[in-house]
Coordinates of C-alpha atoms in Angstrom, one line a residue:
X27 CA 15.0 -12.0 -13.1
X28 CA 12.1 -14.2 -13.8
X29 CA 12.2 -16.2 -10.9
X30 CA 13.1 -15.1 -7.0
X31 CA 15.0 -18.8 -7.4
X32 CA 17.1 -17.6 -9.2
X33 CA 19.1 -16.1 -7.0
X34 CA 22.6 -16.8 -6.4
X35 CA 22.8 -20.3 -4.1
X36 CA 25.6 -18.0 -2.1
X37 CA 24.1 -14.8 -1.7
X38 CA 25.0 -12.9 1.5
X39 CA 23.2 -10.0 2.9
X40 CA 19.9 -9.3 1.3
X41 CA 17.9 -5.8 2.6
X42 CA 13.7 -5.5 1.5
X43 CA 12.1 -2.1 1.6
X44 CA 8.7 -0.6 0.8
X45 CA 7.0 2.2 0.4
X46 CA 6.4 5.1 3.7
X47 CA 3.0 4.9 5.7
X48 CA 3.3 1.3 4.6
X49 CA -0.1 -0.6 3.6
X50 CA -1.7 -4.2 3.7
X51 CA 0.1 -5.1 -0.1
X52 CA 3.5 -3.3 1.5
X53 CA 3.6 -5.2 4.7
X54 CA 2.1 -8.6 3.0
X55 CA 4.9 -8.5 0.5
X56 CA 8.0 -7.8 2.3
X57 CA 7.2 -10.5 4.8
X58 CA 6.3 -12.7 2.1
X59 CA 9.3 -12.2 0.7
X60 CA 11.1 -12.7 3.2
X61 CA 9.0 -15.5 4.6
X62 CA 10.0 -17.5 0.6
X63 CA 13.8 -16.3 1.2
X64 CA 14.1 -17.8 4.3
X65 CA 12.9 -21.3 2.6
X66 CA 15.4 -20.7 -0.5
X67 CA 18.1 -19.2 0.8
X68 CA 18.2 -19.7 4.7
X69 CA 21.6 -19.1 4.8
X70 CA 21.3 -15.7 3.6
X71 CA 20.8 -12.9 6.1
X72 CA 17.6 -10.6 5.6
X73 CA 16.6 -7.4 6.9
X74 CA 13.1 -5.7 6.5
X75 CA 13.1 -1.7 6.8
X76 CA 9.4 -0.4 6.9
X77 CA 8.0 2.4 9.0
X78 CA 5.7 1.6 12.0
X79 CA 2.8 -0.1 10.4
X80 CA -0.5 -1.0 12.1
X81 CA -0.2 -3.7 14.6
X82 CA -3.6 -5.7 12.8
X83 CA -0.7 -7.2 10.6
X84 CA 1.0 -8.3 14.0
X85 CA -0.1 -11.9 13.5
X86 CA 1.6 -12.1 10.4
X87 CA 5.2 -14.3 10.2
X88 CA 8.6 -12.0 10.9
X89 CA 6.4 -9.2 11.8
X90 CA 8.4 -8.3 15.3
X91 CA 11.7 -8.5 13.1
X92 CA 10.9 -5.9 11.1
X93 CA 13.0 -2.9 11.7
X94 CA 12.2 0.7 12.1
X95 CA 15.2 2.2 12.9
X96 CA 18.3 3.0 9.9
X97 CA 21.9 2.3 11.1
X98 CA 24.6 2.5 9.3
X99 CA 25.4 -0.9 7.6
X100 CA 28.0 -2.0 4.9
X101 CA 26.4 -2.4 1.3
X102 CA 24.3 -5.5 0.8
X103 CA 24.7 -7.7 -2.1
X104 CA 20.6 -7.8 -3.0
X105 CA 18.0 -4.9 -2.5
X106 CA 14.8 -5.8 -3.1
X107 CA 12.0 -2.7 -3.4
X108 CA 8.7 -3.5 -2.9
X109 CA 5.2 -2.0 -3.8
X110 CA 6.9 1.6 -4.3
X111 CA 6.8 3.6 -7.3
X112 CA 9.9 5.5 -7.1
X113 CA 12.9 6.5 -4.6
X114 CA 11.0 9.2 -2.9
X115 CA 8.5 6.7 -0.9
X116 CA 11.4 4.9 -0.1
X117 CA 11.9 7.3 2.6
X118 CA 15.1 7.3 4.3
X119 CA 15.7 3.2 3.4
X120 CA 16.6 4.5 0.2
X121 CA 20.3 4.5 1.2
X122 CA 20.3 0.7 0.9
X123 CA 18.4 0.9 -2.3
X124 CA 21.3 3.2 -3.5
X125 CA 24.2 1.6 -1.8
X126 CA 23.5 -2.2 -2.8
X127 CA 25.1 -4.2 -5.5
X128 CA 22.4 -5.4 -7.0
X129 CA 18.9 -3.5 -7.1
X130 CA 15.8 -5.1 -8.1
X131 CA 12.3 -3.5 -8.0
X132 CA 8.8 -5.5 -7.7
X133 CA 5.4 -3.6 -8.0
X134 CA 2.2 -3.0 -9.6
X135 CA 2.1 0.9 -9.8
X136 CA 0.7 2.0 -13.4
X137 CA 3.3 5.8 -12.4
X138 CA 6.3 3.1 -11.9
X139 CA 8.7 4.3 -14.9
X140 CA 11.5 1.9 -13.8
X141 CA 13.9 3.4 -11.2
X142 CA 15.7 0.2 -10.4
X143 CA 18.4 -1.8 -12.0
X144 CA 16.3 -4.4 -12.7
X145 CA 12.2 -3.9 -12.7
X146 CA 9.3 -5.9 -12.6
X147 CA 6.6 -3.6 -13.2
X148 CA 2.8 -5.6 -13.6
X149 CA 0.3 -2.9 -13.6
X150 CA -2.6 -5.0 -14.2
X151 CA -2.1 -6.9 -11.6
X152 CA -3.9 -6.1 -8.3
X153 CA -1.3 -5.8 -6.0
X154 CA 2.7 -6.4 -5.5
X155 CA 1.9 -9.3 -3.6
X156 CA 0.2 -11.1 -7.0
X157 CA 3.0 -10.3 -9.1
X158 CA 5.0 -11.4 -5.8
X159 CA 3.6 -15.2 -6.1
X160 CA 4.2 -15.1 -9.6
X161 CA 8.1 -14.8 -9.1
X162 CA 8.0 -18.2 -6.3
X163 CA 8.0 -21.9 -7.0
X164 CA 4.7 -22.6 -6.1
X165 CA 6.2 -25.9 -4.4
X166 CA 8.6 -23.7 -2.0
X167 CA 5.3 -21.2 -0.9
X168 CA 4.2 -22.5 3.0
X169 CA 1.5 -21.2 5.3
X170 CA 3.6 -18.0 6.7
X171 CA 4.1 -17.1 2.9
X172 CA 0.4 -17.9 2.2
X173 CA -0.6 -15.8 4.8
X174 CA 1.4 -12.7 3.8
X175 CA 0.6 -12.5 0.2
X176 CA -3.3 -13.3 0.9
X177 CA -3.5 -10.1 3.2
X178 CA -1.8 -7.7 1.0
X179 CA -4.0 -9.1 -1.6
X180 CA -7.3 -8.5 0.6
X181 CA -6.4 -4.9 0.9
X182 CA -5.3 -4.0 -3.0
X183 CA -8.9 -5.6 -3.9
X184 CA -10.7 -4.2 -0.8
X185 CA -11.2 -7.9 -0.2
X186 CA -11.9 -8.6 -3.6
X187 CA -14.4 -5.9 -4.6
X188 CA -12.6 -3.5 -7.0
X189 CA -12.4 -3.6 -10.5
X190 CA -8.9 -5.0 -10.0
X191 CA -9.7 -7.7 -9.2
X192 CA -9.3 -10.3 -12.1
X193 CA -9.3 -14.0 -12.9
X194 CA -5.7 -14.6 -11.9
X195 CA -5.8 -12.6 -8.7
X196 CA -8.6 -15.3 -7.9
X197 CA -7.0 -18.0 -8.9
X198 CA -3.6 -17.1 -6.7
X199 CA -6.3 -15.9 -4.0
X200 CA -7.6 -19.6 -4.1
X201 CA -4.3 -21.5 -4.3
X202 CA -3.0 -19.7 -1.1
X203 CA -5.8 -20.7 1.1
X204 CA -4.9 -24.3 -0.2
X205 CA -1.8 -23.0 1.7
X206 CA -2.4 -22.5 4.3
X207 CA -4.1 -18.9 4.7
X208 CA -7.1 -18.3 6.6
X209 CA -9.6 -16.1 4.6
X210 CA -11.8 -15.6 7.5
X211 CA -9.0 -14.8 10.2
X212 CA -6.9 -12.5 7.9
X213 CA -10.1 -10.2 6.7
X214 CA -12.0 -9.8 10.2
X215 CA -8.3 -9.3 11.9
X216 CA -6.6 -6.6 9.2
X217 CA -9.6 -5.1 7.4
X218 CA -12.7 -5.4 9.1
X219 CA -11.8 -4.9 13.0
X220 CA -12.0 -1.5 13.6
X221 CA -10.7 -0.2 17.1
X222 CA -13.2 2.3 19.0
X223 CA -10.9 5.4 17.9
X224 CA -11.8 4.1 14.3
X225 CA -14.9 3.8 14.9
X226 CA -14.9 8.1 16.2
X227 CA -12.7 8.9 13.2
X228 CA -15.2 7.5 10.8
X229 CA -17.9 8.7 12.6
X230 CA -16.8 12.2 12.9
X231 CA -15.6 12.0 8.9
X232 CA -18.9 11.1 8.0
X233 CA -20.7 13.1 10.2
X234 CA -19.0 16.4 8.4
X235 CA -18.9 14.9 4.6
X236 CA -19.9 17.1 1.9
X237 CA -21.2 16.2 -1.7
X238 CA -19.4 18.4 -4.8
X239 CA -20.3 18.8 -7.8
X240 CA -23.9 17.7 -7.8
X241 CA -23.5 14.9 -6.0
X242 CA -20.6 13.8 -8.2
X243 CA -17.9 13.9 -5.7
X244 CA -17.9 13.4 -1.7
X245 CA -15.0 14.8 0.5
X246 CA -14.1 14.8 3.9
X247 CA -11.6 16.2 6.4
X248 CA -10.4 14.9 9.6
X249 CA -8.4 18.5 11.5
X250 CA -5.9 18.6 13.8
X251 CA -8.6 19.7 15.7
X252 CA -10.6 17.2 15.2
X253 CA -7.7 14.5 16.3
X254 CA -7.2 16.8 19.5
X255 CA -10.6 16.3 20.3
X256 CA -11.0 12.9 19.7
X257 CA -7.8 11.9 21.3
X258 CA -7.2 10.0 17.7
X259 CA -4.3 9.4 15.6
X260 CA -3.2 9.0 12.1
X261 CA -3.2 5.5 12.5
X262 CA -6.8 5.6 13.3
X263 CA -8.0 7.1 9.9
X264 CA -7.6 3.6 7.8
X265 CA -10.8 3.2 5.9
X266 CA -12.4 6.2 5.9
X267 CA -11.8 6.8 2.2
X268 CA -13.1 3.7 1.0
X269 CA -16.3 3.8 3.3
X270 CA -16.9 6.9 1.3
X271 CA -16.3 5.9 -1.9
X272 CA -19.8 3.8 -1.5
X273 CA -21.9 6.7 -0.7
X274 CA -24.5 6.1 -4.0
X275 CA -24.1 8.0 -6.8
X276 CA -20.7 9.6 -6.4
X277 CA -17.7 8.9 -9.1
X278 CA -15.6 9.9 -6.3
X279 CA -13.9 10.1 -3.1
X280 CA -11.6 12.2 -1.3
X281 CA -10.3 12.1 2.0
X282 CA -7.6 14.0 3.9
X283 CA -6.3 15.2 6.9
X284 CA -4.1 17.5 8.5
X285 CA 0.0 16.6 8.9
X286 CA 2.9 18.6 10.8
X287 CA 4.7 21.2 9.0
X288 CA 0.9 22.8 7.0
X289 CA 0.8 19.6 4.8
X290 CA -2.5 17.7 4.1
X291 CA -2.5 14.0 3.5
X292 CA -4.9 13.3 0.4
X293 CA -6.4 9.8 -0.4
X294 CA -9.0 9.4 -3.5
X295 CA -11.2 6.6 -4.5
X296 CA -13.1 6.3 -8.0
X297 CA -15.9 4.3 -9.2
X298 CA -16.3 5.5 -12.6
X299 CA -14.6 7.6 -14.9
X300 CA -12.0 9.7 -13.0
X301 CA -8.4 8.4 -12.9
X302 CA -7.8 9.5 -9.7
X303 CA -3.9 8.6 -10.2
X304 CA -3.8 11.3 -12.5
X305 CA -4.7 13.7 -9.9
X306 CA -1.9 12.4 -7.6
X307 CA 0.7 12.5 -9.9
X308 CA 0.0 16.5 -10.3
X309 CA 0.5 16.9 -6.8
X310 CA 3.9 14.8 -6.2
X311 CA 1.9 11.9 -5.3
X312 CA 0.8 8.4 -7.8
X313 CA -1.1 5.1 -7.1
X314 CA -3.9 3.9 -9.5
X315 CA -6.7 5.1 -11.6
X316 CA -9.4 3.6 -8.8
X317 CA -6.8 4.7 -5.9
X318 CA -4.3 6.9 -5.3
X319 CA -2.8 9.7 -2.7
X320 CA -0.5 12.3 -2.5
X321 CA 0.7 15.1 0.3
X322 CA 0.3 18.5 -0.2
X323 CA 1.5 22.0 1.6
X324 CA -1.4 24.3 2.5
X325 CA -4.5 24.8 3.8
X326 CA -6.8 21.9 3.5
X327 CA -10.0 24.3 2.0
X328 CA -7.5 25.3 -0.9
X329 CA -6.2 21.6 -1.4
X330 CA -10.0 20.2 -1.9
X331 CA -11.0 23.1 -4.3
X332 CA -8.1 22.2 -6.5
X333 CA -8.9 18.2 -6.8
X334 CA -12.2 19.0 -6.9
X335 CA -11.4 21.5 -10.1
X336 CA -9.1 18.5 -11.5
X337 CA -12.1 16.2 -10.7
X338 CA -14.6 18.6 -12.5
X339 CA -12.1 18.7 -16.1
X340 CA -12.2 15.0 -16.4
X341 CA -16.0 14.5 -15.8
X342 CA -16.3 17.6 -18.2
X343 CA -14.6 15.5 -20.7

C-alpha cells in the first residue's frame, strides 16, 4: 500500500488498534485515521480498540467512540495497527489483528521487524502520525484530521524539541495548521496542562531524584507508597521523565514506578550518546534511541542498578 486511497471502494468492516498505555502519537493516529476513513470510505464501518487513554485528548474528533471493551466480533476485512512495534503491545486487540483478512501495519519504531502482512515501517520519521499524513491525499485531510495528527506529532517531538524533529515533520507540522489545527489549543490542552495530582507526582519525583554515575544519569521512582500517599494514579505520572531529562548535564533519564503483580514500569530519555532503545529491548520492552520503556518483574532498587550498569557500558564505550 502506498496510499490509504487505495483501498477497496467496497470495503466492509475496518478495525484500528494501537499500542497498550496508549500515547499522544497512538491516540492522534488512530483517530486520524479514522477521522480520513470516514471521508474516503464513509460507507465503511470503523471501530477503534485502545485502552483508557488520558481524557486531555478528549477534544479530539471520535474520541467518545473509541472502545475499551473486546467482544466477540466476526473477522473484519481490514486491520490497521498503529504506532506498535509488535503483537505483544497490542494487548488483548490482537485477536482482530490475527483474525482479519487483510493486516496492515503503520509505525515509526526503529525495533519494528515487520510483524504484519503488509508494513510501513519509517523510522526516521518522528512519529506514526507523520508517516500517517504521508499515506493521505492531502486534498481529502480536514480540520478533525488536522487536529489528530498535529497532537500525536506535538508529543513524539516533545512539541518539536527533540532531535527527531526534521525538515519534513515541520513542513507537515505547518500544512496541518493550514488545516485547520490549533497549535496553541492542542499544546496547552494535551501537553502543557498539568492537573494538581501532576503537579504532586512531579513534585514528589523531583523532590527524591538521584544523580548516577557522576552526574551522568538522573533517576527517579514514584512507589506504591508514594501513590497511596498522594492519592495519585498512573495516569498522573505523564511527564515526569522528560522533565528530567533537562536536569543540566545528564546524558540520561530514567523514570519508573511501581505496577501490580512486583513489576516496575521503566521510561528512559537520552540527550547524548546512550541509545536508550537498546536498553529496552534487553528487558522485553523497545521505542527509540532518545525514548523508550519497558516493564520489568522485581524490586525497583535491583531494576535501576541494572539500566544504570547497561547505561555505564555504553558511556564506557
Amino acid at each position: 500500500m502506498k496510499k490509504i486511497d487505495e483501498l477497496p471502494e467496497n470495503v466492509g468492516r475496518i478495525v484500528i488498534a494501537g499500542h497498550i498505555h496508549p500515547d499522544g502519537d497512538c491516540v492522534g493516529s488512530c483517530l486520524g485515521l479514522k477521522n480520513y476513513l470516514s471521508v474516503i470510505r464513509p460507507r465503511a464501518q470503523v471501530d477503534i480498540y485502545l485502552e483508557k487513554f488520558s481524557e486531555d485528548f478528549g477534544f479530539l474528533q471520535g474520541a467518545g467512540e473509541v472502545c475499551h471493551e473486546l467482544p466477540e466480533r466476526e473477522p473484519y476485512d481490514v486491520a490497521f495497527v498503529l504506532d506498535c512495534s509488535d503483537t505483544e503491545r497490542l494487548g488483548d486487540a490482537v485477536k482482530y489483528f490475527t483474525a482479519a483478512k487483510r493486516r496492515i501495519c503503520i509505525d515509526h519504531h526503529i525495533t519494528n521487524e515487520g510483524f504484519s502482512d503488509e508494513n510501513i515501517i519509517c523510522p526516521d520519521a518522528s512519529s506514526t502520525c507523520e508517516v500517517l499524513y504521508s499515506l493521505m491525499e492531502d486534498s481529502f485531510v480536514n480540520r478533525a484530521v488536522a487536529e489528530c495528527l498535529y497532537t500525536g506529532i506535538v508529543h513524539d517531538t516533545g512539541v518539536f524539541k527533540h532531535s527527531n524533529t526534521k525538515e519534513e515533520t515541520m513542513r507537515i507540522a505547518g500544512r496541518l495548521i493550514t488545516k485547520g489545527a490549533d497549535p496553541s489549543y492542542i499544546i496547552d490542552e494535551t501537553f502543557y496542562k498539568k492537573t494538581f495530582a501532576q503537579n504532586k507526582a512531579l513534585a514528589r519525583a523531583l523532590d527524591t531524584a538521584e544523580l548516577w554515575l557522576d552526574g551522568a544519569v538522573i533517576g527517579s521512582v514514584i512507589t506504591e507508597k508514594d501513590f497511596e500517599e498522594l492519592g495519585i494514579g498512573s495516569g498522573d505520572l505523564d511527564g515526569i521523565v522528560d522533565q528530567l531529562r533537562v536536569t543540566d548535564g545528564v546524558e540520561a533519564a530514567v523514570f519508573l514506578y511501581e505496577a501490580p503483580e512486583g513489576k516496575c514500569k521503566v521510561s528512559m530519555r537520552a540527550n547524548g550518546s546512550v541509545d536508550v532503545s537498546r536498553i529496552a529491548r534487553e528487558f522485553g520492552g523497545g521505542g527509540h534511541v532518545k525514548a523508550a520503556g519497558c516493564t520489568v518483574s522485581g524490586g525497583w532498587r535491583e531494576i535501576i542498578d541494572q539500566i544504570a550498569g547497561r547505561i555505564a557500558e555504553q558511556l564506557e564505550h
